[in-house]
CSV table of C-alpha atoms and ligand atoms in Angstrom, one decimal:
chain,number,residue,atom,x,y,z
G,3,MET,CA,197.7,77.6,-119.0
G,4,ARG,CA,197.3,80.1,-116.2
G,5,SER,CA,200.3,82.0,-115.0
G,6,LYS,CA,201.5,81.6,-111.4
G,7,GLU,CA,200.6,85.2,-110.7
G,8,GLY,CA,197.1,84.5,-112.1
G,9,GLU,CA,196.6,81.6,-109.8
G,10,HIS,CA,197.7,83.7,-107.0
G,11,SER,CA,195.1,86.4,-107.5
G,12,VAL,CA,192.4,83.7,-108.0
G,13,ASN,CA,193.3,82.3,-104.6
G,14,ILE,CA,193.1,85.7,-103.0
G,15,GLU,CA,189.8,86.4,-104.8
G,16,LEU,CA,188.4,83.1,-103.4
G,17,THR,CA,189.6,83.9,-99.9
G,18,VAL,CA,188.0,87.3,-100.0
G,19,THR,CA,184.7,86.0,-101.4
G,20,THR,CA,184.6,83.3,-98.7
G,21,ALA,CA,185.3,85.8,-96.0
G,22,VAL,CA,182.5,88.1,-97.2
G,23,ALA,CA,180.0,85.2,-97.4
G,24,ASP,CA,181.0,84.1,-93.8
G,25,LEU,CA,180.2,87.5,-92.5
G,26,ALA,CA,176.6,86.8,-93.6
G,27,LEU,CA,175.8,90.5,-93.8
G,28,GLY,CA,174.3,90.3,-97.3
G,29,GLY,CA,175.2,92.6,-100.2
G,30,ILE,CA,174.5,95.9,-98.5
G,31,PHE,CA,175.2,96.8,-94.8
G,32,THR,CA,176.3,99.7,-92.6
G,33,PHE,CA,179.7,100.3,-91.1
G,34,ASP,CA,178.1,99.6,-87.7
G,35,ASP,CA,176.7,96.2,-88.9
G,36,LEU,CA,180.2,95.3,-89.9
G,37,PHE,CA,181.7,96.6,-86.6
G,38,ASP,CA,179.2,94.3,-84.7
G,39,ALA,CA,180.1,91.3,-86.9
G,40,VAL,CA,183.8,91.8,-86.4
G,41,ARG,CA,183.4,92.2,-82.7
G,42,GLU,CA,181.2,89.1,-82.4
G,43,ARG,CA,183.7,87.1,-84.3
G,44,ARG,CA,186.6,88.1,-82.1
G,45,GLN,CA,184.5,87.9,-78.9
G,46,ARG,CA,186.3,90.8,-77.3
G,47,ARG,CA,186.0,94.6,-77.0
G,48,LEU,CA,186.7,96.6,-80.1
G,49,ARG,CA,187.5,100.2,-80.4
G,50,VAL,CA,188.1,102.4,-83.4
G,51,VAL,CA,189.8,105.7,-82.7
G,52,GLU,CA,191.1,108.4,-84.9
G,53,LEU,CA,194.5,109.7,-83.9
G,54,ALA,CA,195.2,112.9,-85.8
G,55,ASP,CA,199.0,112.7,-85.7
G,56,LEU,CA,199.3,109.0,-86.4
G,57,GLY,CA,200.4,109.7,-90.0
G,58,ASP,CA,203.3,111.6,-88.7
G,59,HIS,CA,204.9,108.3,-87.7
G,60,ASP,CA,206.5,107.0,-91.0
G,61,GLY,CA,203.3,107.4,-93.0
G,62,ILE,CA,201.3,105.0,-90.9
G,63,CYS,CA,197.6,105.0,-91.9
G,64,ALA,CA,196.3,102.6,-89.3
G,65,VAL,CA,197.3,100.1,-86.7
G,66,TRP,CA,195.5,97.2,-85.2
G,67,LEU,CA,196.6,96.7,-81.6
G,68,ILE,CA,195.8,93.5,-79.7
G,69,THR,CA,195.9,94.0,-76.0
G,70,ASP,CA,194.9,91.5,-73.3
G,71,ALA,CA,191.5,93.1,-73.0
G,72,GLU,CA,190.6,94.4,-76.5
G,73,ASP,CA,191.2,95.0,-80.1
G,74,PHE,CA,192.0,98.6,-80.8
G,75,ILE,CA,192.2,100.2,-84.2
G,76,LEU,CA,193.9,103.6,-84.4
G,77,HIS,CA,193.7,105.4,-87.7
G,78,ALA,CA,195.2,108.6,-89.1
G,79,HIS,CA,193.1,111.6,-90.0
G,80,SER,CA,192.2,112.1,-93.6
G,81,ASP,CA,190.0,114.9,-95.0
G,82,SER,CA,188.2,112.2,-97.0
G,83,VAL,CA,185.7,110.1,-95.1
G,84,LEU,CA,186.0,107.3,-97.5
G,85,HIS,CA,189.8,107.3,-97.1
G,86,ARG,CA,189.5,107.1,-93.3
G,87,GLN,CA,186.9,104.4,-93.7
G,88,GLN,CA,189.3,102.4,-95.9
G,89,PHE,CA,192.1,102.6,-93.3
G,90,VAL,CA,189.7,101.0,-90.8
G,91,LEU,CA,188.3,98.5,-93.2
G,92,HIS,CA,191.8,97.3,-94.1
G,93,GLU,CA,192.4,96.5,-90.4
G,94,PHE,CA,189.0,94.9,-90.1
G,95,ALA,CA,190.0,92.7,-93.1
G,96,HIS,CA,193.1,91.5,-91.3
G,97,MET,CA,190.9,90.7,-88.3
G,98,ILE,CA,188.4,88.8,-90.4
G,99,LEU,CA,191.1,86.9,-92.3
G,100,GLY,CA,192.8,85.9,-89.0
G,101,HIS,CA,196.1,87.6,-89.9
G,102,CYS,CA,197.2,88.1,-86.3
G,103,ASP,CA,196.2,84.7,-85.0
G,104,GLY,CA,199.7,83.1,-85.2
G,105,ASP,CA,203.0,84.8,-85.0
G,106,GLU,CA,202.3,87.0,-88.0
G,107,CYS,CA,202.1,90.2,-85.9
G,108,SER,CA,205.0,91.9,-84.3
G,109,GLU,CA,205.3,94.0,-81.3
G,110,VAL,CA,204.6,97.6,-82.2
G,111,ASP,CA,205.2,99.4,-78.9
G,112,ALA,CA,208.5,100.8,-80.0
G,113,LEU,CA,206.9,102.5,-83.0
G,114,LEU,CA,204.2,104.4,-81.3
G,115,PRO,CA,204.1,106.4,-78.1
G,116,ASP,CA,201.8,105.5,-75.2
G,117,ILE,CA,201.3,101.9,-76.1
G,118,PRO,CA,201.6,99.3,-73.4
G,119,PRO,CA,204.9,97.3,-73.7
G,120,HIS,CA,204.8,94.0,-75.8
G,121,THR,CA,201.5,94.9,-77.5
G,122,ARG,CA,201.2,92.9,-80.7
G,123,GLY,CA,199.7,94.5,-83.7
G,124,ARG,CA,199.6,95.1,-87.4
G,125,LEU,CA,200.5,98.4,-89.1
G,126,LEU,CA,199.2,99.8,-92.4
G,127,ARG,CA,201.6,102.0,-94.1
G,128,ARG,CA,201.0,103.5,-97.5
G,129,GLN,CA,204.0,101.8,-99.0
G,130,ASP,CA,203.4,98.3,-97.6
G,131,LEU,CA,200.8,96.9,-99.9
G,132,ASP,CA,202.7,94.3,-101.8
G,133,SER,CA,202.7,91.1,-99.7
G,134,ASP,CA,199.9,88.4,-100.2
G,135,THR,CA,198.3,89.2,-96.8
G,136,GLU,CA,198.3,92.9,-97.6
G,137,VAL,CA,196.8,92.4,-101.0
G,138,ALA,CA,194.1,90.1,-99.5
G,139,ALA,CA,193.4,92.6,-96.8
G,140,GLU,CA,193.1,95.5,-99.2
G,141,SER,CA,191.0,93.5,-101.6
G,142,LEU,CA,188.6,92.5,-98.7
G,143,ALA,CA,188.5,96.1,-97.6
G,144,ASP,CA,187.4,97.2,-101.1
G,145,ARG,CA,184.6,94.6,-101.0
G,146,LEU,CA,183.5,95.8,-97.6
G,147,ALA,CA,183.6,99.4,-98.8
G,148,ALA,CA,181.4,98.4,-101.8
G,149,GLY,CA,178.9,96.8,-99.3
G,150,ILE,CA,178.8,100.0,-97.2
G,151,ARG,CA,178.6,102.4,-100.1
G,152,GLY,CA,179.0,105.9,-98.9
G,153,SER,CA,179.5,107.8,-95.8
G,154,ALA,CA,178.1,105.5,-93.1
G,155,PHE,CA,181.4,105.7,-91.4
G,156,ALA,CA,180.9,109.4,-90.6
G,157,GLU,CA,177.7,108.6,-88.8
G,158,SER,CA,179.0,105.6,-87.0
G,159,ARG,CA,178.2,105.4,-83.3
G,160,TYR,CA,181.5,103.6,-82.8
G,161,SER,CA,183.9,106.1,-84.1
G,162,GLU,CA,185.9,108.0,-81.5
G,163,ILE,CA,188.4,110.8,-81.8
G,164,PHE,CA,191.2,111.5,-79.4
G,165,ALA,CA,191.6,115.2,-79.0
W,221,LIG,ZN1,197.7,95.6,-93.7
């Protein structure tokens, strides 16, 4: 007999595998291919921006903001390109898995400066990886990273930096 915890991870594994198949990107793709696929799915503008001092706010690695007009991913700086990529892939994973479609996301405007009031979003903090949605997002992010393999993120035409 399988333990409850075992069943749990099998479900997450299945969710992640289905999500990867749905993206129809094949086994190997670039960060930009993935970016296009996510944007197409959401049918709205998508921006990915590095904000150097984001990590100064309670160890936030990344945040996915949902405004009326666009999806906006802010991510902290890291000297490791793969690390930075993982922050973004984690937020992409939430988007792909529909983790902000209901009431699952809270207003984040109080947490960060310069964000329009009542903006909904999802935050990734280093210490927050234990809930089912977070485990699923991180697991999908790992699978996406395996598909990208390497430093494609550094060459992405979509990556912006706020100076
Ligand atoms: Zn998350």
